[in-house]
mmCIF file of C-alpha atoms in Angstrom:
data_model
loop_
_atom_site.group_PDB
_atom_site.id
_atom_site.type_symbol
_atom_site.label_atom_id
_atom_site.label_comp_id
_atom_site.label_asym_id
_atom_site.label_seq_id
_atom_site.Cartn_x
_atom_site.Cartn_y
_atom_site.Cartn_z
ATOM 1 C CA MET A 1 13.167 68.787 200.857
ATOM 2 C CA GLY A 2 15.732 70.416 198.577
ATOM 3 C CA SER A 3 15.133 72.852 195.783
ATOM 4 C CA PHE A 4 13.611 70.198 193.531
ATOM 5 C CA GLY A 5 13.415 67.246 195.875
ATOM 6 C CA PHE A 6 16.268 65.460 194.096
ATOM 7 C CA ALA A 7 18.639 65.346 197.064
ATOM 8 C CA GLU A 8 16.143 63.633 199.334
ATOM 9 C CA GLU A 9 15.173 61.190 196.606
ATOM 10 C CA THR A 10 18.834 60.397 196.043
ATOM 11 C CA ALA A 11 19.485 59.949 199.762
ATOM 12 C CA SER A 12 16.527 57.627 200.278
ATOM 13 C CA ARG A 13 17.363 55.447 197.277
ATOM 14 C CA ARG A 14 21.091 55.347 197.710
ATOM 15 C CA ASP A 15 21.115 52.145 199.729
ATOM 16 C CA SER A 16 18.865 50.159 197.379
ATOM 17 C CA ILE A 17 20.032 51.265 193.964
ATOM 18 C CA GLY A 18 23.758 50.614 194.116
ATOM 19 C CA ILE A 19 26.658 52.530 192.655
ATOM 20 C CA GLN A 20 25.384 52.553 189.038
ATOM 21 C CA GLY A 21 22.123 54.069 190.166
ATOM 22 C CA ILE A 22 23.936 56.711 192.142
ATOM 23 C CA ARG A 23 25.975 57.653 189.081
ATOM 24 C CA TYR A 24 22.813 57.879 187.022
ATOM 25 C CA ILE A 25 21.019 59.965 189.640
ATOM 26 C CA SER A 26 23.996 62.284 190.081
ATOM 27 C CA THR A 27 24.147 62.708 186.289
ATOM 28 C CA PHE A 28 20.438 63.379 186.279
ATOM 29 C CA LEU A 29 20.900 65.996 189.021
ATOM 30 C CA LYS A 30 23.522 67.760 186.899
ATOM 31 C CA PHE A 31 21.489 67.455 183.679
ATOM 32 C CA PRO A 32 17.821 67.100 184.600
ATOM 33 C CA THR A 33 16.661 65.892 181.195
ATOM 34 C CA ARG A 34 16.145 62.479 179.744
ATOM 35 C CA VAL A 35 19.070 60.936 177.934
ATOM 36 C CA LEU A 36 18.816 62.042 174.332
ATOM 37 C CA PRO A 37 19.112 59.456 171.603
ATOM 38 C CA LEU A 38 21.652 59.934 168.826
ATOM 39 C CA ASP A 39 18.845 61.428 166.789
ATOM 40 C CA HIS A 40 18.322 64.211 169.278
ATOM 41 C CA ARG A 41 15.750 66.110 167.238
ATOM 42 C CA THR A 42 12.397 66.465 168.871
ATOM 43 C CA THR A 43 9.318 65.005 167.268
ATOM 44 C CA GLN A 44 8.146 68.518 166.501
ATOM 45 C CA SER A 45 11.403 69.461 164.776
ATOM 46 C CA ARG A 46 11.356 66.168 162.823
ATOM 47 C CA GLU A 47 7.779 66.884 161.746
ATOM 48 C CA ARG A 48 8.814 70.384 160.672
ATOM 49 C CA GLU A 49 11.795 68.995 158.750
ATOM 50 C CA ASN A 50 9.467 66.490 157.080
ATOM 51 C CA GLU A 51 7.099 69.313 156.147
ATOM 52 C CA ILE A 52 9.964 71.338 154.687
ATOM 53 C CA GLU A 53 11.254 68.316 152.759
ATOM 54 C CA GLY A 54 7.709 67.627 151.550
ATOM 55 C CA GLU A 55 7.416 71.224 150.345
ATOM 56 C CA ARG A 56 10.758 70.916 148.557
ATOM 57 C CA GLU A 57 9.658 67.644 146.950
ATOM 58 C CA ARG A 58 6.356 69.183 145.823
ATOM 59 C CA LYS A 59 8.281 72.143 144.387
ATOM 60 C CA ARG A 60 10.630 69.770 142.517
ATOM 61 C CA GLU A 61 7.618 67.792 141.248
ATOM 62 C CA ARG A 62 5.935 71.003 140.020
ATOM 63 C CA GLU A 63 9.173 71.957 138.262
ATOM 64 C CA ARG A 64 9.413 68.522 136.639
ATOM 65 C CA ALA A 65 5.751 68.747 135.587
ATOM 66 C CA ARG A 66 6.390 72.200 134.115
ATOM 67 C CA GLU A 67 9.408 70.855 132.206
ATOM 68 C CA ARG A 68 7.355 67.910 130.897
ATOM 69 C CA GLU A 69 4.612 70.311 129.820
ATOM 70 C CA ILE A 70 7.132 72.537 128.022
ATOM 71 C CA GLU A 71 8.590 69.466 126.341
ATOM 72 C CA ARG A 72 5.113 68.287 125.268
ATOM 73 C CA ASP A 73 4.385 71.761 123.880
ATOM 74 C CA GLU A 74 7.650 71.754 121.945
ATOM 75 C CA ILE A 75 6.891 68.307 120.536
ATOM 76 C CA GLU A 76 3.391 69.421 119.564
ATOM 77 C CA ARG A 77 4.756 72.568 117.878
ATOM 78 C CA GLU A 78 7.306 70.445 116.003
ATOM 79 C CA ARG A 79 4.546 68.068 114.864
ATOM 80 C CA GLU A 80 2.449 71.031 113.741
ATOM 81 C CA ARG A 81 5.404 72.479 111.811
ATOM 82 C CA ALA A 82 6.019 69.111 110.155
ATOM 83 C CA ARG A 83 2.310 68.822 109.304
ATOM 84 C CA GLU A 84 2.326 72.319 107.776
ATOM 85 C CA GLN A 85 5.529 71.504 105.879
ATOM 86 C CA ARG A 86 3.940 68.330 104.450
ATOM 87 C CA GLU A 87 0.833 70.295 103.490
ATOM 88 C CA ARG A 88 2.928 72.965 101.733
ATOM 89 C CA GLU A 89 4.871 70.236 99.938
ATOM 90 C CA ARG A 90 1.622 68.589 98.806
ATOM 91 C CA GLU A 91 0.335 71.955 97.604
ATOM 92 C CA ARG A 92 3.558 72.554 95.636
ATOM 93 C CA GLU A 93 3.277 69.070 94.144
ATOM 94 C CA ARG A 94 -0.343 69.751 93.119
ATOM 95 C CA GLU A 95 0.747 73.071 91.595
ATOM 96 C CA ARG A 96 3.545 71.347 89.644
ATOM 97 C CA GLU A 97 1.047 68.721 88.460
ATOM 98 C CA ARG A 98 -1.348 71.443 87.286
ATOM 99 C CA GLU A 99 1.503 73.186 85.447
ATOM 100 C CA ARG A 100 2.514 69.871 83.819
ATOM 101 C CA GLU A 101 -1.064 69.215 82.721
ATOM 102 C CA LYS A 102 -1.358 72.767 81.414
ATOM 103 C CA ARG A 103 1.881 72.439 79.371
ATOM 104 C CA GLU A 104 0.720 69.041 78.135
ATOM 105 C CA ARG A 105 -2.589 70.545 76.943
ATOM 106 C CA GLU A 106 -0.717 73.417 75.267
ATOM 107 C CA ARG A 107 1.574 70.939 73.476
ATOM 108 C CA GLU A 108 -1.485 68.968 72.403
ATOM 109 C CA ARG A 109 -3.100 72.127 71.026
ATOM 110 C CA ALA A 110 0.153 73.199 69.406
ATOM 111 C CA ARG A 111 0.469 69.800 67.693
ATOM 112 C CA GLU A 112 -3.108 69.920 66.519
ATOM 113 C CA GLY A 113 -2.919 73.593 65.554
ATOM 114 C CA GLY A 114 0.605 73.280 64.151
ATOM 115 C CA GLY A 115 -0.358 70.293 62.036
ATOM 116 C CA GLU A 116 -3.227 72.225 60.555
ATOM 117 C CA ARG A 117 -1.004 75.208 59.866
ATOM 118 C CA ARG A 118 1.583 73.072 58.186
ATOM 119 C CA GLU A 119 -1.079 71.577 56.017
ATOM 120 C CA GLY A 120 -2.440 75.025 55.264
ATOM 121 C CA VAL A 121 0.944 76.498 54.430
#
């Protein structure tokens, strides 16, 4: 038996397997591994690549979620600013209305008081 038993196996099969088999066996003797598919990555390396890609995808998803949260916060702050602006505008309008009413009352008093003064003068 040879170093790995390949030579004896080859010799005993040579008659029954034909020339194609001999080429395959001689190739196998030179490169004692299975024929690798075009996708030569091992299952373990593919699993690791999938894990890495999954981590990258989760990181991208967290980043997108963070961006959406920032956007929601900005929208909420803008709504709050608009609400405060409307409230200030309403308050100014109420103040103007109070001033108008106050001037109106003063005019009323002035007319009443002025009429009396004119009569008295």
